[in-house]
Amino acid sequence: MLSPTENPMRPTLFIVTAVAAVLAARSNPPAVPFPEGFREWAHVKSGLIGPTSERFAGLGGLHHVYANPAARRALADGQWTDGAIIVLDRFEALEANGDTKEGKRLSLDVMVRDSARYSTTGGWGFERFAGDTRNGVVGANAANACFTCHAAQANPRMVFTSWRP
Ligand code: HEC
C-alpha cells in the first residue's frame, strides 16, 4: 500500500484544492465582523426615513450613524485608510401624540474599509446584522445588496454621510 506521501495523486489533489480555495476566496469576500463597541464611537448624525420615501423598504426608520476613530478622521480629511468602520444603527420609528421615539432595533449596517480583502466591492466590506442579533444577513450577496447603490455615491469613497462640525 502507498503511504500518503507516495500517493501519486497527492500533488494533483493539492493543486485542485488550492485552486478551488483561491476561487472561493475571490467570489466570497471574507465575512465582516460585528463592530464591537460601536456605541462608544463618534456619533456622526441621525436621520428619519419615513413611509413616503422611496428608500423606506430597505432603509426606513430612525437611524444613527457612528464612526470609529479612523472613520471619524476620514470624514474630516477624506483619507479613508484600512481599518475605518462606519455603521448605521436603525430603529423602528414610533410616533404618538406628535412625538417620535425609537422602537425596536431593525438592523445594524456596517461598512469596513479594507482595500485588499474587499477589492471586489470597492475596498469596502458590507454587512447587515438583523435586529439585535449578530447574524449577518448579506454575506456573499454584498455586491448586489449594498455595493451597487453605494458605488453610485461619488462622495469620498462611496460614503453618503459627511461630517457636520
Ligand atoms: C438603495 C441604496 C442603498 C442600498 C442598497 C444600501 N445603502 Fe447604505 N446608505 C444609503 C444611503 C442613502 C445612506 C445615507 C442615509 C442617510 O441619509 O443618513 C446609507 C448609509 C449607509 C451607512 C452609513 C455610512 C454612509 O454611507 O452614509 C452604512 C454603514 C451603510 N449605508 C451600509 C449599507 C449596507 C451594509 C447595505 C447592504 C445591506 C447598504 N448600506 C445598502 C443607500 C443605500
mmCIF file with all atom_site columns, C-alpha atoms and ligand atoms in Angstrom:
data_model
loop_
_atom_site.group_PDB
_atom_site.id
_atom_site.type_symbol
_atom_site.label_atom_id
_atom_site.label_alt_id
_atom_site.label_comp_id
_atom_site.label_asym_id
_atom_site.label_entity_id
_atom_site.label_seq_id
_atom_site.pdbx_PDB_ins_code
_atom_site.Cartn_x
_atom_site.Cartn_y
_atom_site.Cartn_z
_atom_site.occupancy
_atom_site.B_iso_or_equiv
_atom_site.pdbx_formal_charge
_atom_site.auth_seq_id
_atom_site.auth_comp_id
_atom_site.auth_asym_id
_atom_site.auth_atom_id
_atom_site.pdbx_PDB_model_num
ATOM   1   C  CA  . MET A 1 1   ? 0.000   0.000  0.000  1.00 0.00 ? 1   MET A CA  1
ATOM   2   C  CA  . LEU A 1 2   ? 1.206   3.523  -0.781 1.00 0.00 ? 2   LEU A CA  1
ATOM   3   C  CA  . SER A 1 3   ? 1.866   5.859  2.106  1.00 0.00 ? 3   SER A CA  1
ATOM   4   C  CA  . PRO A 1 4   ? 0.188   9.307  1.761  1.00 0.00 ? 4   PRO A CA  1
ATOM   5   C  CA  . THR A 1 5   ? 3.485   10.892 0.719  1.00 0.00 ? 5   THR A CA  1
ATOM   6   C  CA  . GLU A 1 6   ? 3.981   8.333  -2.043 1.00 0.00 ? 6   GLU A CA  1
ATOM   7   C  CA  . ASN A 1 7   ? 0.477   8.642  -3.404 1.00 0.00 ? 7   ASN A CA  1
ATOM   8   C  CA  . PRO A 1 8   ? 0.914   9.907  -6.994 1.00 0.00 ? 8   PRO A CA  1
ATOM   9   C  CA  . MET A 1 9   ? -2.490  11.667 -6.870 1.00 0.00 ? 9   MET A CA  1
ATOM   10  C  CA  . ARG A 1 10  ? -1.456  13.804 -3.925 1.00 0.00 ? 10  ARG A CA  1
ATOM   11  C  CA  . PRO A 1 11  ? 0.176   16.761 -5.792 1.00 0.00 ? 11  PRO A CA  1
ATOM   12  C  CA  . THR A 1 12  ? -2.766  16.920 -8.213 1.00 0.00 ? 12  THR A CA  1
ATOM   13  C  CA  . LEU A 1 13  ? -5.260  16.859 -5.371 1.00 0.00 ? 13  LEU A CA  1
ATOM   14  C  CA  . PHE A 1 14  ? -3.311  19.562 -3.598 1.00 0.00 ? 14  PHE A CA  1
ATOM   15  C  CA  . ILE A 1 15  ? -3.329  21.828 -6.655 1.00 0.00 ? 15  ILE A CA  1
ATOM   16  C  CA  . VAL A 1 16  ? -7.051  21.267 -7.285 1.00 0.00 ? 16  VAL A CA  1
ATOM   17  C  CA  . THR A 1 17  ? -7.853  22.056 -3.649 1.00 0.00 ? 17  THR A CA  1
ATOM   18  C  CA  . ALA A 1 18  ? -5.635  25.144 -3.668 1.00 0.00 ? 18  ALA A CA  1
ATOM   19  C  CA  . VAL A 1 19  ? -7.187  26.478 -6.882 1.00 0.00 ? 19  VAL A CA  1
ATOM   20  C  CA  . ALA A 1 20  ? -10.697 25.845 -5.523 1.00 0.00 ? 20  ALA A CA  1
ATOM   21  C  CA  . ALA A 1 21  ? -9.810  27.708 -2.325 1.00 0.00 ? 21  ALA A CA  1
ATOM   22  C  CA  . VAL A 1 22  ? -8.478  30.699 -4.273 1.00 0.00 ? 22  VAL A CA  1
ATOM   23  C  CA  . LEU A 1 23  ? -11.602 30.815 -6.463 1.00 0.00 ? 23  LEU A CA  1
ATOM   24  C  CA  . ALA A 1 24  ? -13.880 30.541 -3.410 1.00 0.00 ? 24  ALA A CA  1
ATOM   25  C  CA  . ALA A 1 25  ? -11.979 33.336 -1.690 1.00 0.00 ? 25  ALA A CA  1
ATOM   26  C  CA  . ARG A 1 26  ? -12.373 35.524 -4.772 1.00 0.00 ? 26  ARG A CA  1
ATOM   27  C  CA  . SER A 1 27  ? -16.108 35.040 -5.144 1.00 0.00 ? 27  SER A CA  1
ATOM   28  C  CA  . ASN A 1 28  ? -16.836 35.173 -1.405 1.00 0.00 ? 28  ASN A CA  1
ATOM   29  C  CA  . PRO A 1 29  ? -15.139 38.098 0.298  1.00 0.00 ? 29  PRO A CA  1
ATOM   30  C  CA  . PRO A 1 30  ? -14.237 37.432 3.959  1.00 0.00 ? 30  PRO A CA  1
ATOM   31  C  CA  . ALA A 1 31  ? -17.049 37.878 6.455  1.00 0.00 ? 31  ALA A CA  1
ATOM   32  C  CA  . VAL A 1 32  ? -17.443 41.306 8.038  1.00 0.00 ? 32  VAL A CA  1
ATOM   33  C  CA  . PRO A 1 33  ? -17.079 41.078 11.829 1.00 0.00 ? 33  PRO A CA  1
ATOM   34  C  CA  . PHE A 1 34  ? -19.665 42.542 14.217 1.00 0.00 ? 34  PHE A CA  1
ATOM   35  C  CA  . PRO A 1 35  ? -18.468 46.082 15.161 1.00 0.00 ? 35  PRO A CA  1
ATOM   36  C  CA  . GLU A 1 36  ? -17.780 45.520 18.862 1.00 0.00 ? 36  GLU A CA  1
ATOM   37  C  CA  . GLY A 1 37  ? -18.038 48.690 20.961 1.00 0.00 ? 37  GLY A CA  1
ATOM   38  C  CA  . PHE A 1 38  ? -19.572 50.856 18.214 1.00 0.00 ? 38  PHE A CA  1
ATOM   39  C  CA  . ARG A 1 39  ? -21.827 52.655 20.748 1.00 0.00 ? 39  ARG A CA  1
ATOM   40  C  CA  . GLU A 1 40  ? -18.665 54.257 22.197 1.00 0.00 ? 40  GLU A CA  1
ATOM   41  C  CA  . TRP A 1 41  ? -17.633 55.705 18.814 1.00 0.00 ? 41  TRP A CA  1
ATOM   42  C  CA  . ALA A 1 42  ? -18.302 59.198 17.471 1.00 0.00 ? 42  ALA A CA  1
ATOM   43  C  CA  . HIS A 1 43  ? -21.957 59.849 16.702 1.00 0.00 ? 43  HIS A CA  1
ATOM   44  C  CA  . VAL A 1 44  ? -21.978 61.419 13.233 1.00 0.00 ? 44  VAL A CA  1
ATOM   45  C  CA  . LYS A 1 45  ? -25.642 62.105 12.552 1.00 0.00 ? 45  LYS A CA  1
ATOM   46  C  CA  . SER A 1 46  ? -29.206 60.834 12.857 1.00 0.00 ? 46  SER A CA  1
ATOM   47  C  CA  . GLY A 1 47  ? -31.962 60.650 10.263 1.00 0.00 ? 47  GLY A CA  1
ATOM   48  C  CA  . LEU A 1 48  ? -35.554 59.615 9.790  1.00 0.00 ? 48  LEU A CA  1
ATOM   49  C  CA  . ILE A 1 49  ? -36.637 57.827 6.598  1.00 0.00 ? 49  ILE A CA  1
ATOM   50  C  CA  . GLY A 1 50  ? -40.415 57.759 6.550  1.00 0.00 ? 50  GLY A CA  1
ATOM   51  C  CA  . PRO A 1 51  ? -43.012 55.647 4.714  1.00 0.00 ? 51  PRO A CA  1
ATOM   52  C  CA  . THR A 1 52  ? -43.317 58.101 1.813  1.00 0.00 ? 52  THR A CA  1
ATOM   53  C  CA  . SER A 1 53  ? -39.573 57.804 0.987  1.00 0.00 ? 53  SER A CA  1
ATOM   54  C  CA  . GLU A 1 54  ? -38.571 55.640 -1.961 1.00 0.00 ? 54  GLU A CA  1
ATOM   55  C  CA  . ARG A 1 55  ? -35.874 54.230 0.359  1.00 0.00 ? 55  ARG A CA  1
ATOM   56  C  CA  . PHE A 1 56  ? -38.341 53.155 3.062  1.00 0.00 ? 56  PHE A CA  1
ATOM   57  C  CA  . ALA A 1 57  ? -38.362 49.459 2.070  1.00 0.00 ? 57  ALA A CA  1
ATOM   58  C  CA  . GLY A 1 58  ? -34.650 48.951 2.707  1.00 0.00 ? 58  GLY A CA  1
ATOM   59  C  CA  . LEU A 1 59  ? -33.699 51.863 4.964  1.00 0.00 ? 59  LEU A CA  1
ATOM   60  C  CA  . GLY A 1 60  ? -36.930 53.023 6.642  1.00 0.00 ? 60  GLY A CA  1
ATOM   61  C  CA  . GLY A 1 61  ? -36.949 54.109 10.284 1.00 0.00 ? 61  GLY A CA  1
ATOM   62  C  CA  . LEU A 1 62  ? -34.909 56.242 12.627 1.00 0.00 ? 62  LEU A CA  1
ATOM   63  C  CA  . HIS A 1 63  ? -31.156 55.812 12.248 1.00 0.00 ? 63  HIS A CA  1
ATOM   64  C  CA  . HIS A 1 64  ? -27.932 56.933 13.850 1.00 0.00 ? 64  HIS A CA  1
ATOM   65  C  CA  . VAL A 1 65  ? -24.534 56.821 12.155 1.00 0.00 ? 65  VAL A CA  1
ATOM   66  C  CA  . TYR A 1 66  ? -21.354 56.109 14.166 1.00 0.00 ? 66  TYR A CA  1
ATOM   67  C  CA  . ALA A 1 67  ? -17.708 56.241 13.061 1.00 0.00 ? 67  ALA A CA  1
ATOM   68  C  CA  . ASN A 1 68  ? -14.687 54.599 14.692 1.00 0.00 ? 68  ASN A CA  1
ATOM   69  C  CA  . PRO A 1 69  ? -11.627 56.851 15.179 1.00 0.00 ? 69  PRO A CA  1
ATOM   70  C  CA  . ALA A 1 70  ? -10.189 56.084 11.703 1.00 0.00 ? 70  ALA A CA  1
ATOM   71  C  CA  . ALA A 1 71  ? -13.549 56.753 10.015 1.00 0.00 ? 71  ALA A CA  1
ATOM   72  C  CA  . ARG A 1 72  ? -14.055 59.873 12.127 1.00 0.00 ? 72  ARG A CA  1
ATOM   73  C  CA  . ARG A 1 73  ? -10.729 61.259 10.822 1.00 0.00 ? 73  ARG A CA  1
ATOM   74  C  CA  . ALA A 1 74  ? -11.603 60.234 7.264  1.00 0.00 ? 74  ALA A CA  1
ATOM   75  C  CA  . LEU A 1 75  ? -14.928 62.061 7.382  1.00 0.00 ? 75  LEU A CA  1
ATOM   76  C  CA  . ALA A 1 76  ? -12.935 65.205 8.102  1.00 0.00 ? 76  ALA A CA  1
ATOM   77  C  CA  . ASP A 1 77  ? -9.980  64.785 5.728  1.00 0.00 ? 77  ASP A CA  1
ATOM   78  C  CA  . GLY A 1 78  ? -11.249 62.331 3.080  1.00 0.00 ? 78  GLY A CA  1
ATOM   79  C  CA  . GLN A 1 79  ? -8.378  59.866 3.685  1.00 0.00 ? 79  GLN A CA  1
ATOM   80  C  CA  . TRP A 1 80  ? -10.168 56.503 4.068  1.00 0.00 ? 80  TRP A CA  1
ATOM   81  C  CA  . THR A 1 81  ? -7.472  54.211 5.429  1.00 0.00 ? 81  THR A CA  1
ATOM   82  C  CA  . ASP A 1 82  ? -7.875  50.476 6.030  1.00 0.00 ? 82  ASP A CA  1
ATOM   83  C  CA  . GLY A 1 83  ? -9.495  49.827 9.392  1.00 0.00 ? 83  GLY A CA  1
ATOM   84  C  CA  . ALA A 1 84  ? -12.074 52.618 9.125  1.00 0.00 ? 84  ALA A CA  1
ATOM   85  C  CA  . ILE A 1 85  ? -15.535 51.395 10.150 1.00 0.00 ? 85  ILE A CA  1
ATOM   86  C  CA  . ILE A 1 86  ? -18.817 53.262 9.828  1.00 0.00 ? 86  ILE A CA  1
ATOM   87  C  CA  . VAL A 1 87  ? -22.177 51.891 10.979 1.00 0.00 ? 87  VAL A CA  1
ATOM   88  C  CA  . LEU A 1 88  ? -25.825 52.777 10.572 1.00 0.00 ? 88  LEU A CA  1
ATOM   89  C  CA  . ASP A 1 89  ? -27.922 51.714 13.569 1.00 0.00 ? 89  ASP A CA  1
ATOM   90  C  CA  . ARG A 1 90  ? -31.607 51.621 12.575 1.00 0.00 ? 90  ARG A CA  1
ATOM   91  C  CA  . PHE A 1 91  ? -34.750 51.545 14.680 1.00 0.00 ? 91  PHE A CA  1
ATOM   92  C  CA  . GLU A 1 92  ? -38.458 51.406 14.140 1.00 0.00 ? 92  GLU A CA  1
ATOM   93  C  CA  . ALA A 1 93  ? -39.850 54.971 14.379 1.00 0.00 ? 93  ALA A CA  1
ATOM   94  C  CA  . LEU A 1 94  ? -42.725 55.034 16.868 1.00 0.00 ? 94  LEU A CA  1
ATOM   95  C  CA  . GLU A 1 95  ? -44.980 58.058 16.631 1.00 0.00 ? 95  GLU A CA  1
ATOM   96  C  CA  . ALA A 1 96  ? -47.519 59.045 19.257 1.00 0.00 ? 96  ALA A CA  1
ATOM   97  C  CA  . ASN A 1 97  ? -49.085 62.439 20.023 1.00 0.00 ? 97  ASN A CA  1
ATOM   98  C  CA  . GLY A 1 98  ? -46.606 64.211 17.744 1.00 0.00 ? 98  GLY A CA  1
ATOM   99  C  CA  . ASP A 1 99  ? -43.535 62.622 19.376 1.00 0.00 ? 99  ASP A CA  1
ATOM   100 C  CA  . THR A 1 100 ? -41.177 60.261 17.549 1.00 0.00 ? 100 THR A CA  1
ATOM   101 C  CA  . LYS A 1 101 ? -39.260 57.695 19.580 1.00 0.00 ? 101 LYS A CA  1
ATOM   102 C  CA  . GLU A 1 102 ? -37.002 54.726 18.892 1.00 0.00 ? 102 GLU A CA  1
ATOM   103 C  CA  . GLY A 1 103 ? -38.798 51.388 18.781 1.00 0.00 ? 103 GLY A CA  1
ATOM   104 C  CA  . LYS A 1 104 ? -37.049 48.079 18.348 1.00 0.00 ? 104 LYS A CA  1
ATOM   105 C  CA  . ARG A 1 105 ? -33.733 47.808 16.508 1.00 0.00 ? 105 ARG A CA  1
ATOM   106 C  CA  . LEU A 1 106 ? -34.317 46.831 12.872 1.00 0.00 ? 106 LEU A CA  1
ATOM   107 C  CA  . SER A 1 107 ? -30.753 46.375 11.662 1.00 0.00 ? 107 SER A CA  1
ATOM   108 C  CA  . LEU A 1 108 ? -27.132 47.353 12.069 1.00 0.00 ? 108 LEU A CA  1
ATOM   109 C  CA  . ASP A 1 109 ? -25.481 48.114 8.717  1.00 0.00 ? 109 ASP A CA  1
ATOM   110 C  CA  . VAL A 1 110 ? -21.691 48.030 8.674  1.00 0.00 ? 110 VAL A CA  1
ATOM   111 C  CA  . MET A 1 111 ? -19.040 49.204 6.220  1.00 0.00 ? 111 MET A CA  1
ATOM   112 C  CA  . VAL A 1 112 ? -15.423 48.165 6.930  1.00 0.00 ? 112 VAL A CA  1
ATOM   113 C  CA  . ARG A 1 113 ? -12.599 49.680 4.889  1.00 0.00 ? 113 ARG A CA  1
ATOM   114 C  CA  . ASP A 1 114 ? -10.028 47.110 3.737  1.00 0.00 ? 114 ASP A CA  1
ATOM   115 C  CA  . SER A 1 115 ? -8.877  47.720 0.185  1.00 0.00 ? 115 SER A CA  1
ATOM   116 C  CA  . ALA A 1 116 ? -7.256  44.289 -0.295 1.00 0.00 ? 116 ALA A CA  1
ATOM   117 C  CA  . ARG A 1 117 ? -9.751  41.998 1.436  1.00 0.00 ? 117 ARG A CA  1
ATOM   118 C  CA  . TYR A 1 118 ? -12.798 43.600 -0.145 1.00 0.00 ? 118 TYR A CA  1
ATOM   119 C  CA  . SER A 1 119 ? -11.346 44.598 -3.515 1.00 0.00 ? 119 SER A CA  1
ATOM   120 C  CA  . THR A 1 120 ? -14.378 43.197 -5.398 1.00 0.00 ? 120 THR A CA  1
ATOM   121 C  CA  . THR A 1 121 ? -16.705 45.651 -3.611 1.00 0.00 ? 121 THR A CA  1
ATOM   122 C  CA  . GLY A 1 122 ? -14.694 48.846 -3.915 1.00 0.00 ? 122 GLY A CA  1
ATOM   123 C  CA  . GLY A 1 123 ? -12.462 48.162 -0.905 1.00 0.00 ? 123 GLY A CA  1
ATOM   124 C  CA  . TRP A 1 124 ? -15.451 48.053 1.463  1.00 0.00 ? 124 TRP A CA  1
ATOM   125 C  CA  . GLY A 1 125 ? -16.811 45.053 3.361  1.00 0.00 ? 125 GLY A CA  1
ATOM   126 C  CA  . PHE A 1 126 ? -20.581 45.383 3.749  1.00 0.00 ? 126 PHE A CA  1
ATOM   127 C  CA  . GLU A 1 127 ? -22.825 43.529 6.178  1.00 0.00 ? 127 GLU A CA  1
ATOM   128 C  CA  . ARG A 1 128 ? -26.261 43.905 7.729  1.00 0.00 ? 128 ARG A CA  1
ATOM   129 C  CA  . PHE A 1 129 ? -26.828 42.379 11.160 1.00 0.00 ? 129 PHE A CA  1
ATOM   130 C  CA  . ALA A 1 130 ? -30.510 41.624 11.749 1.00 0.00 ? 130 ALA A CA  1
ATOM   131 C  CA  . GLY A 1 131 ? -32.197 43.397 14.661 1.00 0.00 ? 131 GLY A CA  1
ATOM   132 C  CA  . ASP A 1 132 ? -30.368 42.873 17.949 1.00 0.00 ? 132 ASP A CA  1
ATOM   133 C  CA  . THR A 1 133 ? -28.611 39.744 16.691 1.00 0.00 ? 133 THR A CA  1
ATOM   134 C  CA  . ARG A 1 134 ? -25.103 39.180 15.414 1.00 0.00 ? 134 ARG A CA  1
ATOM   135 C  CA  . ASN A 1 135 ? -26.405 37.268 12.420 1.00 0.00 ? 135 ASN A CA  1
ATOM   136 C  CA  . GLY A 1 136 ? -25.196 38.739 9.155  1.00 0.00 ? 136 GLY A CA  1
ATOM   137 C  CA  . VAL A 1 137 ? -27.918 38.550 6.504  1.00 0.00 ? 137 VAL A CA  1
ATOM   138 C  CA  . VAL A 1 138 ? -25.961 39.795 3.471  1.00 0.00 ? 138 VAL A CA  1
ATOM   139 C  CA  . GLY A 1 139 ? -22.795 37.680 3.341  1.00 0.00 ? 139 GLY A CA  1
ATOM   140 C  CA  . ALA A 1 140 ? -21.650 36.928 -0.196 1.00 0.00 ? 140 ALA A CA  1
ATOM   141 C  CA  . ASN A 1 141 ? -24.580 38.936 -1.593 1.00 0.00 ? 141 ASN A CA  1
ATOM   142 C  CA  . ALA A 1 142 ? -22.965 42.252 -0.588 1.00 0.00 ? 142 ALA A CA  1
ATOM   143 C  CA  . ALA A 1 143 ? -22.272 43.295 -4.168 1.00 0.00 ? 143 ALA A CA  1
ATOM   144 C  CA  . ASN A 1 144 ? -25.972 43.296 -5.060 1.00 0.00 ? 144 ASN A CA  1
ATOM   145 C  CA  . ALA A 1 145 ? -27.468 44.158 -1.692 1.00 0.00 ? 145 ALA A CA  1
ATOM   146 C  CA  . CYS A 1 146 ? -25.221 47.078 -0.763 1.00 0.00 ? 146 CYS A CA  1
ATOM   147 C  CA  . PHE A 1 147 ? -22.312 47.875 -3.075 1.00 0.00 ? 147 PHE A CA  1
ATOM   148 C  CA  . THR A 1 148 ? -24.167 48.826 -6.267 1.00 0.00 ? 148 THR A CA  1
ATOM   149 C  CA  . CYS A 1 149 ? -26.081 51.595 -4.505 1.00 0.00 ? 149 CYS A CA  1
ATOM   150 C  CA  . HIS A 1 150 ? -23.089 52.872 -2.502 1.00 0.00 ? 150 HIS A CA  1
ATOM   151 C  CA  . ALA A 1 151 ? -20.855 52.741 -5.591 1.00 0.00 ? 151 ALA A CA  1
ATOM   152 C  CA  . ALA A 1 152 ? -23.130 55.316 -7.229 1.00 0.00 ? 152 ALA A CA  1
ATOM   153 C  CA  . GLN A 1 153 ? -22.289 57.746 -4.439 1.00 0.00 ? 153 GLN A CA  1
ATOM   154 C  CA  . ALA A 1 154 ? -19.319 59.802 -5.594 1.00 0.00 ? 154 ALA A CA  1
ATOM   155 C  CA  . ASN A 1 155 ? -18.782 61.500 -2.215 1.00 0.00 ? 155 ASN A CA  1
ATOM   156 C  CA  . PRO A 1 156 ? -15.365 60.348 -0.911 1.00 0.00 ? 156 PRO A CA  1
ATOM   157 C  CA  . ARG A 1 157 ? -15.177 56.567 -1.087 1.00 0.00 ? 157 ARG A CA  1
ATOM   158 C  CA  . MET A 1 158 ? -18.856 55.720 -1.529 1.00 0.00 ? 158 MET A CA  1
ATOM   159 C  CA  . VAL A 1 159 ? -19.939 57.109 1.824  1.00 0.00 ? 159 VAL A CA  1
ATOM   160 C  CA  . PHE A 1 160 ? -23.154 59.164 1.886  1.00 0.00 ? 160 PHE A CA  1
ATOM   161 C  CA  . THR A 1 161 ? -22.632 60.678 5.316  1.00 0.00 ? 161 THR A CA  1
ATOM   162 C  CA  . SER A 1 162 ? -20.480 63.763 5.801  1.00 0.00 ? 162 SER A CA  1
ATOM   163 C  CA  . TRP A 1 163 ? -19.219 65.391 8.977  1.00 0.00 ? 163 TRP A CA  1
ATOM   164 C  CA  . ARG A 1 164 ? -21.029 68.392 10.408 1.00 0.00 ? 164 ARG A CA  1
ATOM   165 C  CA  . PRO A 1 165 ? -18.716 70.221 12.843 1.00 0.00 ? 165 PRO A CA  1
HETATM 166 C  C1  . HEC B 2 .   ? -30.640 51.963 -2.452 1.00 0.00 ? 1   HEC B C1  1
HETATM 167 C  C2  . HEC B 2 .   ? -29.384 52.466 -1.950 1.00 0.00 ? 1   HEC B C2  1
HETATM 168 C  C3  . HEC B 2 .   ? -28.710 51.790 -0.768 1.00 0.00 ? 1   HEC B C3  1
HETATM 169 C  C4  . HEC B 2 .   ? -28.511 50.457 -0.544 1.00 0.00 ? 1   HEC B C4  1
HETATM 170 C  C5  . HEC B 2 .   ? -28.951 49.281 -1.388 1.00 0.00 ? 1   HEC B C5  1
HETATM 171 C  C6  . HEC B 2 .   ? -27.750 50.381 0.683  1.00 0.00 ? 1   HEC B C6  1
HETATM 172 N  N1  . HEC B 2 .   ? -27.484 51.622 1.169  1.00 0.00 ? 1   HEC B N1  1
HETATM 173 FE FE1 . HEC B 2 .   ? -26.349 52.070 2.795  1.00 0.00 ? 1   HEC B FE1 1
HETATM 174 N  N2  . HEC B 2 .   ? -26.901 54.011 2.620  1.00 0.00 ? 1   HEC B N2  1
HETATM 175 C  C7  . HEC B 2 .   ? -27.678 54.554 1.627  1.00 0.00 ? 1   HEC B C7  1
HETATM 176 C  C8  . HEC B 2 .   ? -27.967 55.936 1.927  1.00 0.00 ? 1   HEC B C8  1
HETATM 177 C  C9  . HEC B 2 .   ? -28.805 56.886 1.057  1.00 0.00 ? 1   HEC B C9  1
HETATM 178 C  C10 . HEC B 2 .   ? -27.324 56.229 3.137  1.00 0.00 ? 1   HEC B C10 1
HETATM 179 C  C11 . HEC B 2 .   ? -27.351 57.554 3.900  1.00 0.00 ? 1   HEC B C11 1
HETATM 180 C  C12 . HEC B 2 .   ? -28.551 57.518 4.828  1.00 0.00 ? 1   HEC B C12 1
HETATM 181 C  C13 . HEC B 2 .   ? -28.821 58.858 5.454  1.00 0.00 ? 1   HEC B C13 1
HETATM 182 O  O1  . HEC B 2 .   ? -29.356 59.723 4.795  1.00 0.00 ? 1   HEC B O1  1
HETATM 183 O  O2  . HEC B 2 .   ? -28.460 59.052 6.624  1.00 0.00 ? 1   HEC B O2  1
HETATM 184 C  C14 . HEC B 2 .   ? -26.648 54.998 3.529  1.00 0.00 ? 1   HEC B C14 1
HETATM 185 C  C15 . HEC B 2 .   ? -25.844 54.908 4.643  1.00 0.00 ? 1   HEC B C15 1
HETATM 186 C  C16 . HEC B 2 .   ? -25.140 53.774 4.996  1.00 0.00 ? 1   HEC B C16 1
HETATM 187 C  C17 . HEC B 2 .   ? -24.150 53.713 6.053  1.00 0.00 ? 1   HEC B C17 1
HETATM 188 C  C18 . HEC B 2 .   ? -23.627 54.908 6.838  1.00 0.00 ? 1   HEC B C18 1
HETATM 189 C  C19 . HEC B 2 .   ? -22.438 55.496 6.038  1.00 0.00 ? 1   HEC B C19 1
HETATM 190 C  C20 . HEC B 2 .   ? -22.901 56.281 4.804  1.00 0.00 ? 1   HEC B C20 1
HETATM 191 O  O3  . HEC B 2 .   ? -22.563 55.863 3.675  1.00 0.00 ? 1   HEC B O3  1
HETATM 192 O  O4  . HEC B 2 .   ? -23.579 57.299 4.971  1.00 0.00 ? 1   HEC B O4  1
HETATM 193 C  C21 . HEC B 2 .   ? -23.746 52.417 6.126  1.00 0.00 ? 1   HEC B C21 1
HETATM 194 C  C22 . HEC B 2 .   ? -22.713 51.853 7.075  1.00 0.00 ? 1   HEC B C22 1
HETATM 195 C  C23 . HEC B 2 .   ? -24.481 51.670 5.123  1.00 0.00 ? 1   HEC B C23 1
HETATM 196 N  N3  . HEC B 2 .   ? -25.314 52.528 4.441  1.00 0.00 ? 1   HEC B N3  1
HETATM 197 C  C24 . HEC B 2 .   ? -24.331 50.315 4.892  1.00 0.00 ? 1   HEC B C24 1
HETATM 198 C  C25 . HEC B 2 .   ? -25.100 49.607 3.977  1.00 0.00 ? 1   HEC B C25 1
HETATM 199 C  C26 . HEC B 2 .   ? -25.137 48.163 3.905  1.00 0.00 ? 1   HEC B C26 1
HETATM 200 C  C27 . HEC B 2 .   ? -24.357 47.215 4.787  1.00 0.00 ? 1   HEC B C27 1
HETATM 201 C  C28 . HEC B 2 .   ? -26.007 47.855 2.893  1.00 0.00 ? 1   HEC B C28 1
HETATM 202 C  C29 . HEC B 2 .   ? -26.440 46.488 2.443  1.00 0.00 ? 1   HEC B C29 1
HETATM 203 C  C30 . HEC B 2 .   ? -27.177 45.722 3.404  1.00 0.00 ? 1   HEC B C30 1
HETATM 204 C  C31 . HEC B 2 .   ? -26.495 49.104 2.339  1.00 0.00 ? 1   HEC B C31 1
HETATM 205 N  N4  . HEC B 2 .   ? -25.932 50.146 3.010  1.00 0.00 ? 1   HEC B N4  1
HETATM 206 C  C32 . HEC B 2 .   ? -27.356 49.189 1.267  1.00 0.00 ? 1   HEC B C32 1
HETATM 207 C  C33 . HEC B 2 .   ? -28.089 53.893 0.492  1.00 0.00 ? 1   HEC B C33 1
HETATM 208 C  C34 . HEC B 2 .   ? -28.074 52.522 0.325  1.00 0.00 ? 1   HEC B C34 1
#
